[in-house]
Short mmCIF file of C-alpha atoms and ligand atoms in Angstrom, two decimals:
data_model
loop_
_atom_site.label_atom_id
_atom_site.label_comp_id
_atom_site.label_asym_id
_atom_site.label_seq_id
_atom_site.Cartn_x
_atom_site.Cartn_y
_atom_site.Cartn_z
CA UNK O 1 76.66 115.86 119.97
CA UNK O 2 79.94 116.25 122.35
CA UNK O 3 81.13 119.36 123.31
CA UNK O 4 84.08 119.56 121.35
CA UNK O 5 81.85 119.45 118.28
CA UNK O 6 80.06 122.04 119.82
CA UNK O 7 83.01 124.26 120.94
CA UNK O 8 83.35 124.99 116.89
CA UNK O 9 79.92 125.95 116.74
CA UNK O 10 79.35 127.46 120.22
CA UNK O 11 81.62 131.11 119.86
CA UNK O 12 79.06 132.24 116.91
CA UNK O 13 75.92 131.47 118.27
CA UNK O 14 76.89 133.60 121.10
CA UNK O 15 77.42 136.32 118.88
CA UNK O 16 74.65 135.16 117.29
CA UNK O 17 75.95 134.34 113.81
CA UNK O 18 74.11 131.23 113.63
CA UNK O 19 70.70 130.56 111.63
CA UNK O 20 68.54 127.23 110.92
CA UNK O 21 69.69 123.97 111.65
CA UNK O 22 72.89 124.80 113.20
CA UNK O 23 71.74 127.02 115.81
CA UNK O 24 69.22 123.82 116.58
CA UNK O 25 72.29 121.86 116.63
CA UNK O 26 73.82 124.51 119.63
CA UNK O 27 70.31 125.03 121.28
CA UNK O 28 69.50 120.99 121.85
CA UNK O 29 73.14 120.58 123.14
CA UNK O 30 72.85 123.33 125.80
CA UNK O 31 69.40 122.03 126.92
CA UNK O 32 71.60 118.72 127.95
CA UNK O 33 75.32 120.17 128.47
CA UNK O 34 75.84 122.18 132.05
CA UNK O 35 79.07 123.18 131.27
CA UNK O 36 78.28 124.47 128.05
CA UNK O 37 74.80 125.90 129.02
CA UNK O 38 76.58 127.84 131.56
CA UNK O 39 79.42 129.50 129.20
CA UNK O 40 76.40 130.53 126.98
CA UNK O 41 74.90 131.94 130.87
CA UNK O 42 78.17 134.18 131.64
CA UNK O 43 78.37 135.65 128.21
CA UNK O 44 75.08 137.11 128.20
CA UNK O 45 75.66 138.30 132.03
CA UNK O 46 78.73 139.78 130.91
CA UNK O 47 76.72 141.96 129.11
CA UNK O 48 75.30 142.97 132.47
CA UNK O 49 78.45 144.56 133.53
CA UNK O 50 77.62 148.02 132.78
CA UNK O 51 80.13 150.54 130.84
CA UNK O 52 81.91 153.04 132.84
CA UNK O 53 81.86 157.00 131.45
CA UNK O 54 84.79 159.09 131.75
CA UNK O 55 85.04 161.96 133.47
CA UNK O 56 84.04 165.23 131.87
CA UNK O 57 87.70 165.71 132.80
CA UNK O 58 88.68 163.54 129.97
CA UNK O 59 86.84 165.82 127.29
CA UNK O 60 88.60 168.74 129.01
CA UNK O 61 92.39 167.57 128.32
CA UNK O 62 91.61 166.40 124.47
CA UNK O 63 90.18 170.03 124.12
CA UNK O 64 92.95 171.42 125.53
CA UNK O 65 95.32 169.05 123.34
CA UNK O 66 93.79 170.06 120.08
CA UNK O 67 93.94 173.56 120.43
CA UNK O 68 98.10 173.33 121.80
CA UNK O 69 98.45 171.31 118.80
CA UNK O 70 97.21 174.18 116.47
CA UNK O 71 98.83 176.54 118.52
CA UNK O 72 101.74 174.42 118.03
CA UNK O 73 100.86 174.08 114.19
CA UNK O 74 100.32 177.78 113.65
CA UNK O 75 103.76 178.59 115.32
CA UNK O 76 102.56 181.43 117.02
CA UNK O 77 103.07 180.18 120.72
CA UNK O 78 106.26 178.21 120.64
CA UNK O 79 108.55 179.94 118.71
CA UNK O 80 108.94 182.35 121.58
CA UNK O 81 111.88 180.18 122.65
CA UNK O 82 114.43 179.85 120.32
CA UNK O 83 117.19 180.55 122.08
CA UNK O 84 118.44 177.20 122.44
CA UNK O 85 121.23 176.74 120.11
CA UNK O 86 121.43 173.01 118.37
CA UNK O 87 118.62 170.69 117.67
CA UNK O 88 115.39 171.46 119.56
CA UNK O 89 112.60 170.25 118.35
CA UNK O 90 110.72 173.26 116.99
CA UNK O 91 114.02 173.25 114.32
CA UNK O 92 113.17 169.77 113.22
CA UNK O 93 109.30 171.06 113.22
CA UNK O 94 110.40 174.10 110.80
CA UNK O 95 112.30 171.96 108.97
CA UNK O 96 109.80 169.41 107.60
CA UNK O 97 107.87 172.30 106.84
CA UNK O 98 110.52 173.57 104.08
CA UNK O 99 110.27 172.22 101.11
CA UNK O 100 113.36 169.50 101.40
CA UNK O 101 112.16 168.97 104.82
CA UNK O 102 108.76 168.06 103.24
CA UNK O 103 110.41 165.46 100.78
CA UNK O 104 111.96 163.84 103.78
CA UNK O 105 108.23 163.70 105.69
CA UNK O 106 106.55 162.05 103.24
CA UNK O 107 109.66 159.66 103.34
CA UNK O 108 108.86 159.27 106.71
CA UNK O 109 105.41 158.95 105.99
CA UNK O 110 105.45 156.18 103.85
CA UNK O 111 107.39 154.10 106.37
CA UNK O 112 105.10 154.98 108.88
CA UNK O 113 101.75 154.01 106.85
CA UNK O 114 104.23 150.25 106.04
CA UNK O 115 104.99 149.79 109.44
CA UNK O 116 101.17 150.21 110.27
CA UNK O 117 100.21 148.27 106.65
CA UNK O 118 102.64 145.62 108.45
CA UNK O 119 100.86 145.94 111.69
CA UNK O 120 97.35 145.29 110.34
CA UNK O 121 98.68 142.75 108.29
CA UNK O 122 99.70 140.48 111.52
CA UNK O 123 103.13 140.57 110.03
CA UNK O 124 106.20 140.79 112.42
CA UNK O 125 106.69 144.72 113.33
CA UNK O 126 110.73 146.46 112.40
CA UNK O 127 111.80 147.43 115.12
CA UNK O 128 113.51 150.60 113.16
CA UNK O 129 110.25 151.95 112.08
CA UNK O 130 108.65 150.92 115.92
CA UNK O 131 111.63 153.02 117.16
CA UNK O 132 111.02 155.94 114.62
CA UNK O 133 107.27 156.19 115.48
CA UNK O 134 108.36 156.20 119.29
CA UNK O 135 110.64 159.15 118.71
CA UNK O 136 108.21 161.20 117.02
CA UNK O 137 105.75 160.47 119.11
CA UNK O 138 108.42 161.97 122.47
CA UNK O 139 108.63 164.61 120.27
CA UNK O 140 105.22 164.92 119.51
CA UNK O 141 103.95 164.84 123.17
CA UNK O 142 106.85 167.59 124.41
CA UNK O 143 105.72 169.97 121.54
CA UNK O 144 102.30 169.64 123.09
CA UNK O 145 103.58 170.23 126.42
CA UNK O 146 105.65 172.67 125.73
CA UNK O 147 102.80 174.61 124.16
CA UNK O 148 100.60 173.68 126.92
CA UNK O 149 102.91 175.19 129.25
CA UNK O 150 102.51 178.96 127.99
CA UNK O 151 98.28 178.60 127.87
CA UNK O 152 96.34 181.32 129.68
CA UNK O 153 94.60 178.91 131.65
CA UNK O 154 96.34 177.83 134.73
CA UNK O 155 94.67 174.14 134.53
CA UNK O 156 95.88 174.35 130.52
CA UNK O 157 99.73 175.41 131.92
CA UNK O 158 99.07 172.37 134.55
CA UNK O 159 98.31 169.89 132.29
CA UNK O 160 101.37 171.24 130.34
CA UNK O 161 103.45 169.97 133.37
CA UNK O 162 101.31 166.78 133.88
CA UNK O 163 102.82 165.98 129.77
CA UNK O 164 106.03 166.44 130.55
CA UNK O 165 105.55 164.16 133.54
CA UNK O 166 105.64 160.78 131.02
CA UNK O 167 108.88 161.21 129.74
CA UNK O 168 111.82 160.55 130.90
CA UNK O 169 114.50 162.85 128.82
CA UNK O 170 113.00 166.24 128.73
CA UNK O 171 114.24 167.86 125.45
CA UNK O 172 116.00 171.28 126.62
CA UNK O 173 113.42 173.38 125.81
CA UNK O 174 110.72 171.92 127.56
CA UNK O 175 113.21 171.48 130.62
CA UNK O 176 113.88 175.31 130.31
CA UNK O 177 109.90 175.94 129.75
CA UNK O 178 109.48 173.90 132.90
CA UNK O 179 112.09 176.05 135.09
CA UNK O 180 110.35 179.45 133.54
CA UNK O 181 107.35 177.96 135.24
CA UNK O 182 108.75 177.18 138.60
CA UNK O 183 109.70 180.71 139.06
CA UNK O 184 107.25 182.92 137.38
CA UNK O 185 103.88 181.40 137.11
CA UNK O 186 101.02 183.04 138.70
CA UNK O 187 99.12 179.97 140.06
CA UNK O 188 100.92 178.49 142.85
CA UNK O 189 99.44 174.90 141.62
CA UNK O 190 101.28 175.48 138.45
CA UNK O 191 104.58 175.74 140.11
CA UNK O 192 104.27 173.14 142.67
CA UNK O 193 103.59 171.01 140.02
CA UNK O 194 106.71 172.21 137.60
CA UNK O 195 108.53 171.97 141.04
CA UNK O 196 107.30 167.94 141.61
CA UNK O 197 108.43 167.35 137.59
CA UNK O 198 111.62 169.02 137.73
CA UNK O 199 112.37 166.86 140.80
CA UNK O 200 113.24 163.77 138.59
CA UNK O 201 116.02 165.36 136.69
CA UNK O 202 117.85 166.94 139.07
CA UNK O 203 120.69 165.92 136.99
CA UNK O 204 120.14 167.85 134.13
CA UNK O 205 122.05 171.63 133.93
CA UNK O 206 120.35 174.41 136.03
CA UNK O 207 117.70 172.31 137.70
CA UNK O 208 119.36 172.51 140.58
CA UNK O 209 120.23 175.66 140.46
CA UNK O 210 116.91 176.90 139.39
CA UNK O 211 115.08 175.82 142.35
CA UNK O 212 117.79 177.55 144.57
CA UNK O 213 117.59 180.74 143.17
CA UNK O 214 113.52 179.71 143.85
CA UNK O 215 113.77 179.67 147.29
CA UNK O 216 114.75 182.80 147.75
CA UNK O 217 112.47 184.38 144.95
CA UNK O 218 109.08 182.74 145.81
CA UNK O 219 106.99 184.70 148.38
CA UNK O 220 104.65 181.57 149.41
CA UNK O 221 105.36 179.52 152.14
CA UNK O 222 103.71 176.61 150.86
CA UNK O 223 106.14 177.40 148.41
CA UNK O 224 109.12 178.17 150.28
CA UNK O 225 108.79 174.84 152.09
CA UNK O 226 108.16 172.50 148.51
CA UNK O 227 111.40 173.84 147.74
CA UNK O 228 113.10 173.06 151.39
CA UNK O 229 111.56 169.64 151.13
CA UNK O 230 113.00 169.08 147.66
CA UNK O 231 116.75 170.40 148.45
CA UNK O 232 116.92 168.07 151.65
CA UNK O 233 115.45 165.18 149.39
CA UNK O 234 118.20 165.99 146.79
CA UNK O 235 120.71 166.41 149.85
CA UNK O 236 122.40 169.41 148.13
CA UNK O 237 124.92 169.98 150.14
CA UNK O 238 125.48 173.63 148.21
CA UNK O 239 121.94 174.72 149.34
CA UNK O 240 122.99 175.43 153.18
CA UNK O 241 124.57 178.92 152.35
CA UNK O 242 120.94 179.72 150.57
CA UNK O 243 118.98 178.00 153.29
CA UNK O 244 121.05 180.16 156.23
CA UNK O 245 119.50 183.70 154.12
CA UNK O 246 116.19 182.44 153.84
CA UNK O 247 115.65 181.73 156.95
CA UNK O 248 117.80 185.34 158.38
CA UNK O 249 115.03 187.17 156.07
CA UNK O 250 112.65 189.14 158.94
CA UNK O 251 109.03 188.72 157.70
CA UNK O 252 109.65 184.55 157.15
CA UNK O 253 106.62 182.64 158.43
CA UNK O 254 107.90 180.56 161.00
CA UNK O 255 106.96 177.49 159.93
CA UNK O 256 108.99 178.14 157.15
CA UNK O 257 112.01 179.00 159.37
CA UNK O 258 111.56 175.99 161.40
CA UNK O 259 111.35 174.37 158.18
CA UNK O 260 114.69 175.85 156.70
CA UNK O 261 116.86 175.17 160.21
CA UNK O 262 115.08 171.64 160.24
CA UNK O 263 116.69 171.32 156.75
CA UNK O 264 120.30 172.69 157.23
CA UNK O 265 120.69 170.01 160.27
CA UNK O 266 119.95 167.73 157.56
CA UNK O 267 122.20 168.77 155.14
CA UNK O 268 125.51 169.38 157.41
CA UNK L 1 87.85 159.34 108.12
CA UNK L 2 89.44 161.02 104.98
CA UNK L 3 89.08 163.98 106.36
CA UNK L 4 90.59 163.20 109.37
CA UNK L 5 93.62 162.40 107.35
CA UNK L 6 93.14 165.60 104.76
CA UNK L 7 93.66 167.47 108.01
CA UNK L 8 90.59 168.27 109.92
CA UNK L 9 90.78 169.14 113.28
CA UNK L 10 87.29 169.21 113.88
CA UNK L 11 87.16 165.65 112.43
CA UNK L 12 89.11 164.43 115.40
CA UNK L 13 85.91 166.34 117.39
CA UNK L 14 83.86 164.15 115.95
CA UNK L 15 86.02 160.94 116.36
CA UNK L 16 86.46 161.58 120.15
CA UNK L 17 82.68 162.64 120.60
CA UNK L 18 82.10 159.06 118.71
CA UNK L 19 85.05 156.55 120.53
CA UNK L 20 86.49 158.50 123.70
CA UNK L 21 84.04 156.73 125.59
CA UNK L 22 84.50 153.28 124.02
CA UNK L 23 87.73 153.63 124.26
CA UNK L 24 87.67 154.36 127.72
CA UNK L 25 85.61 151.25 128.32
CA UNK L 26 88.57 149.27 126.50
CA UNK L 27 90.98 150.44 128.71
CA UNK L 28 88.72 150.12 132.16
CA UNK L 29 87.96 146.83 131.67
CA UNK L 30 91.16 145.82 130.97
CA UNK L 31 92.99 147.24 133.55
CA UNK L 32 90.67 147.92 136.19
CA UNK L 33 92.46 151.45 136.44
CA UNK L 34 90.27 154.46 135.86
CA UNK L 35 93.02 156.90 136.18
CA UNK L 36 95.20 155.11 133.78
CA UNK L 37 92.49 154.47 131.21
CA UNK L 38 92.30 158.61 130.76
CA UNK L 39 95.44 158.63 130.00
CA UNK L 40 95.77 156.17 127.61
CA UNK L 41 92.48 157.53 125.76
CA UNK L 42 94.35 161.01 125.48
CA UNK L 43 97.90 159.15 124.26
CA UNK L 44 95.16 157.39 121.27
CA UNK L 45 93.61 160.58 120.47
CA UNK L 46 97.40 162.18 120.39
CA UNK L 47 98.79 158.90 117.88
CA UNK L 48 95.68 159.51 115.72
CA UNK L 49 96.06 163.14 115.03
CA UNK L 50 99.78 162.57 114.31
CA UNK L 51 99.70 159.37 112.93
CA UNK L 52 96.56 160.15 110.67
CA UNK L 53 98.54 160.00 107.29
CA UNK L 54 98.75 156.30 108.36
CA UNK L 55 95.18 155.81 107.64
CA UNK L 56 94.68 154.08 104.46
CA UNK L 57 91.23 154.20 102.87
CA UNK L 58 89.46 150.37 102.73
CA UNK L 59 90.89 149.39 106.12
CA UNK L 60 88.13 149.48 108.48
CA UNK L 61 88.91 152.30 110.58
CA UNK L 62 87.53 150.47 113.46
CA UNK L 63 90.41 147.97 113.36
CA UNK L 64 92.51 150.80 113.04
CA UNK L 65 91.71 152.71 116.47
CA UNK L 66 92.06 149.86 118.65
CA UNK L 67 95.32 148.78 116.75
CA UNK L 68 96.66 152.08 117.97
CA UNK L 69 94.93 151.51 121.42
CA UNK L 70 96.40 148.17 122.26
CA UNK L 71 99.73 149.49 120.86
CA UNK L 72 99.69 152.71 123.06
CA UNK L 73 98.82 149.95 126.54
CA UNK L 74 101.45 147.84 125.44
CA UNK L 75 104.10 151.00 124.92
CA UNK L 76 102.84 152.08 128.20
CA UNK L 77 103.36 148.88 130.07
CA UNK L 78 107.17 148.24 128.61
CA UNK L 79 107.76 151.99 130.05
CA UNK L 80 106.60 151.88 133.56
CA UNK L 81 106.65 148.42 134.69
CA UNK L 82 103.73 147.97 137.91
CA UNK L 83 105.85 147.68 141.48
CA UNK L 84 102.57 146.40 143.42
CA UNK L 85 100.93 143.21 142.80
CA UNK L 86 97.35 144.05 140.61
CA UNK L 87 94.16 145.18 142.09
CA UNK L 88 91.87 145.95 140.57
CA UNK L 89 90.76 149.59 142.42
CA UNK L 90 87.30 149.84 140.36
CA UNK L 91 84.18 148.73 141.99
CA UNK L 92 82.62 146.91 139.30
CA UNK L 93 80.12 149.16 138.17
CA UNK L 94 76.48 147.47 138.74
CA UNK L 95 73.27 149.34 137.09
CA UNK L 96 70.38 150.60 139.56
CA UNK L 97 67.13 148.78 140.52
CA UNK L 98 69.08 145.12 140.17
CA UNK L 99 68.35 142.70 142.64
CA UNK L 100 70.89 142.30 145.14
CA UNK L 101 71.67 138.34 144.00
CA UNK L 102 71.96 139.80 140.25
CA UNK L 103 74.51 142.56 141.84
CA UNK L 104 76.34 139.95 143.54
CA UNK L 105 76.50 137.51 140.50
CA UNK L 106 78.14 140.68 138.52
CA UNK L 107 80.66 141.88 140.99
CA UNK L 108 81.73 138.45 141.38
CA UNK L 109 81.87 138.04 137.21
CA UNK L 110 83.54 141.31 137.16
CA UNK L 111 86.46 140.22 139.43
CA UNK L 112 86.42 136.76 137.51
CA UNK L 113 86.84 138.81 134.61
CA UNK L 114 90.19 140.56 136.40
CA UNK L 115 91.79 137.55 137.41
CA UNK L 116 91.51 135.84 133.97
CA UNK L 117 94.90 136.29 131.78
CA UNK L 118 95.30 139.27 130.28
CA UNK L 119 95.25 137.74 126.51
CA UNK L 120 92.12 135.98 127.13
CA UNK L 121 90.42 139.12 128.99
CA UNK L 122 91.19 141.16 126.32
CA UNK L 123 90.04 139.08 123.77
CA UNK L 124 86.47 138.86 126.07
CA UNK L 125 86.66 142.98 126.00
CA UNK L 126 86.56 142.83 122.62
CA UNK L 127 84.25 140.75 121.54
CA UNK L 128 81.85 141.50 124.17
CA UNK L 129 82.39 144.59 125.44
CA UNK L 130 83.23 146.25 122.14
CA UNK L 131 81.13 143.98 120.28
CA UNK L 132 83.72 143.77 117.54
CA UNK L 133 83.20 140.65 114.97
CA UNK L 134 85.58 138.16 114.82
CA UNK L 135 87.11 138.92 111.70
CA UNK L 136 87.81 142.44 113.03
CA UNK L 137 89.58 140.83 116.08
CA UNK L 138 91.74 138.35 114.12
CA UNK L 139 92.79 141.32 111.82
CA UNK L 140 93.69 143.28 115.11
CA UNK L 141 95.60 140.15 117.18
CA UNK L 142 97.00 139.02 114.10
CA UNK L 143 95.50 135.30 113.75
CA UNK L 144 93.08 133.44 111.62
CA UNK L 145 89.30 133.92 112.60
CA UNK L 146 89.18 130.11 113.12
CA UNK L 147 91.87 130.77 115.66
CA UNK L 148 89.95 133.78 117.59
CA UNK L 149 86.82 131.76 118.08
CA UNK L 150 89.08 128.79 119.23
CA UNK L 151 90.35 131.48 121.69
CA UNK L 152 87.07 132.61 122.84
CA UNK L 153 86.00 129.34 123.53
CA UNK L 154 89.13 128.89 125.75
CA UNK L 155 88.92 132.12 127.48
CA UNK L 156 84.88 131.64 128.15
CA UNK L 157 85.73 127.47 129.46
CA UNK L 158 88.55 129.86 132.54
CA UNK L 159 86.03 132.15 133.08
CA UNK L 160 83.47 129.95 134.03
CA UNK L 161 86.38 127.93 135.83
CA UNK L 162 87.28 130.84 138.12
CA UNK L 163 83.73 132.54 138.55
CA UNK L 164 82.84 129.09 140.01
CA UNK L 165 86.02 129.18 142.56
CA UNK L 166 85.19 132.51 143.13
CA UNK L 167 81.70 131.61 144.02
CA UNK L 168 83.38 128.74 146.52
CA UNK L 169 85.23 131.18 147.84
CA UNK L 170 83.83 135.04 147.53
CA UNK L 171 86.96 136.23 150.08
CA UNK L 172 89.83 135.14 148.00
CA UNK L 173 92.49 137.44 146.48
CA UNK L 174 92.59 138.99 142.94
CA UNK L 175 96.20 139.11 143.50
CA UNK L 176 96.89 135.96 141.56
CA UNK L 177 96.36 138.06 138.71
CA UNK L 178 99.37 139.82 138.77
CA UNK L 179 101.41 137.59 138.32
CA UNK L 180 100.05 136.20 135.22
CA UNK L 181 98.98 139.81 133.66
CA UNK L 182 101.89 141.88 133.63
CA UNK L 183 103.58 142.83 131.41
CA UNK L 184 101.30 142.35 128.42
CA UNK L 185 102.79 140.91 125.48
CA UNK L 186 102.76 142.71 121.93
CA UNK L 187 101.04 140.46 119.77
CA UNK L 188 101.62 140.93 116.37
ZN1 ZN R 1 78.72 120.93 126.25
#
């Protein structure tokens, strides 16, 4: 038999779906057939290729998840900051939970179980529902974060930060959250990691701002000098009056100083 | 899985307990990344819990995970296109006690394995790796199973094709790879 006969045969005996005469049929070609005989070779040393675990990390972060997603749920957490007028996204959340709200869920609902129906059925994806589903799912991940962010565990709050980290428009109140966090948290991880986040939306309102009114707030040089590094990276030209008092303040670590007059050459 | 849908968060306990490390696998062998592959595990866990009113009862749930795992890679992908040709940074993993010609023989099908197209190695990943039948597969990629096997046979024939310039030539680069692999398409 020629190996294109075979070829039809060939991808079930390897998963060994094949009984009685056929599987003959395979086995007496591959005692004659290199080529063949060696495709049925790598397949079982594929299976040689061990798995790889995940780091305990991994269960860590899904832990974490859950219980910011309850928190999330069970309003408790969030609703702290409302203060943002217009459309955040805890509104929306308290508005599919009213009762015309609900209606409009399982709307959404049922065009989310099509679009997967559609999905499963190998028929061609709209692009409205993929585009719905992405939304919600933004949404989704900056509630998380958002609710991450006011955890008592500092590697909780971090992996807040880390969340916000995959998107690219930060709705207000997770921008806000993250800005809270540069100045006030108590784990100096926690805010040189807002501090690296808020770095990529330096355009938005306040960011700037914000991590001016840091530099003169934050008591840490590795700190102090995060926040040098990111003005001068920025090349905020407004930050020189703020640089010239920091580095005027008498108990500044020097490095910090050298840092600060290193930085205002820069800038002028 | 009902549950899961009726609201359980101690369901999705179970679920992770049961695929996180599957899952993982998925993602590690696909993309050689290890980093990357946690992340993408979390994002499925994440689409599951949100997305679990999705689940209809009679679809093999199965099907349904990795549906939302190849759809959270390929979302991931679109976003943050790679700037530096592909590596792959894991050392393929190689059990204890093997003989050192075995280890050799794996490492060497493990970057084979890389360098192959990312359709075809992902077809491999699941089939072998995942161990998922053939019906399951066509359901997930969207073809007939006549088609997947077809496809195996095809991705198995390159395989042996590169394991055997590979073996010519142990030194050369995995970077050939990139260009062929990225970005993943959607297949629907
Ligand atoms: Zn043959």
């Amino acid at each position: 038999m020629k190996c294109e006969e075979i070829a039809e045969l060939l991808p079930d005996y390897l998963q060994q779906g094949l009984q009685g005469e056929r599987k003959n049929i395979v086995e007496r070609h591959l005692e004659s057939c290199v080529e063949c005989r060696e495709v049925a070779g790598l397949w079982k040393q594929l299976a040689l290729i061990p798995d790889e675990q995940p780091s305990p990390a991994g269960r860590a972060r899904f832990d974490a998840m859950l219980q910011a997603y309850q928190a999330g749920q069970g309003s408790g957490v969030v609703t702290r900051r409302t203060t943002d007028k217009g459309t955040s996204i805890w509104s929306v959340f308290q508005w599919l939970r009213s009762p015309v709200g609900a209606v409009a869920w399982s709307i959404a609902l049922v065009a989310l179980g099509t679009y997967l129906g559609l999905q499963l059925g190998g028929a061609k994806s709209n692009s409205q529902d993929l585009a719905a589903m992405h939304t919600e799912l933004t949404s989704m991940r900056q509630m998380v974060a958002l609710s991450m962010l006011q955890q008592q565990s500092a590697s909780q709050r971090l992996e807040g930060v880390t969340w916000t980290r995959r998107e690219e428009h930060l709705d207000p109140q997770v921008l806000s959250a993250l800005m809270h966090t540069l100045r006030y948290d108590q784990s100096v991880d926690v805010r040189l990691a807002a501090l690296d986040a808020l770095s990529r939306h330096a355009g938005q309102p306040q960011v700037k701002k914000t991590v001016l009114d840091a530099l003169q707030e934050q008591q840490s040089p590795l700190m102090q000098v995060a926040l040098i590094d990111q003005l001068v990276e920025w090349r905020d030209a407004e930050a020189a009056p703020g640089l010239e008092k920091l580095r005027k303040l008498p108990n500044l670590n020097p490095t910090v100083r050298q840092r600060a007059d290193w930085a205002i050459s820069k800038l002028n | 899985m009902l549950q899961v849908r009726d609201g359980a968060g101690e369901m999705l306990g179970v679920l992770f307990e049961r695929y996180h490390a599957p899952l993982y696998n998925f993602y590690a062998k696909l993309t050689g990344d290890r980093a990357l592959s946690e992340d993408l595990v979390q994002e499925v866990f994440l689409r599951i819990l949100r997305h679990r009113q999705t689940f209809r009862d009679g679809t093999p749930f199965r099907a349904w995970i990795y549906q939302i795992a190849r759809n959270a890679r390929i979302d991931h992908f679109r976003k943050s296109r790679p700037q530096v040709p592909f590596e792959p940074e894991m050392a393929p993993a190689v059990a204890p006690g093997d003989p050192a010609q075995q280890q050799q023989e794996s490492e060497l099908l493990h970057r084979a394995m890389m360098e192959l197209p990312e359709e075809k190695r992902e077809l491999l990943v699941l089939c072998r790796f995942q161990e998922l039948p053939y019906e399951d597969v066509a359901r997930l990629v969207g073809c007939g199973v006549a088609t997947v096997k077809v496809r195996i046979h095809r991705a198995m024939q390159e395989l042996r094709q590169i394991f055997h310039q590979l073996q010519a030539a142990p030194a050369s680069s995995a970077q050939r790879a990139a260009a062929q692999n990225f970005p993943p398409r959607r297949m629907t």
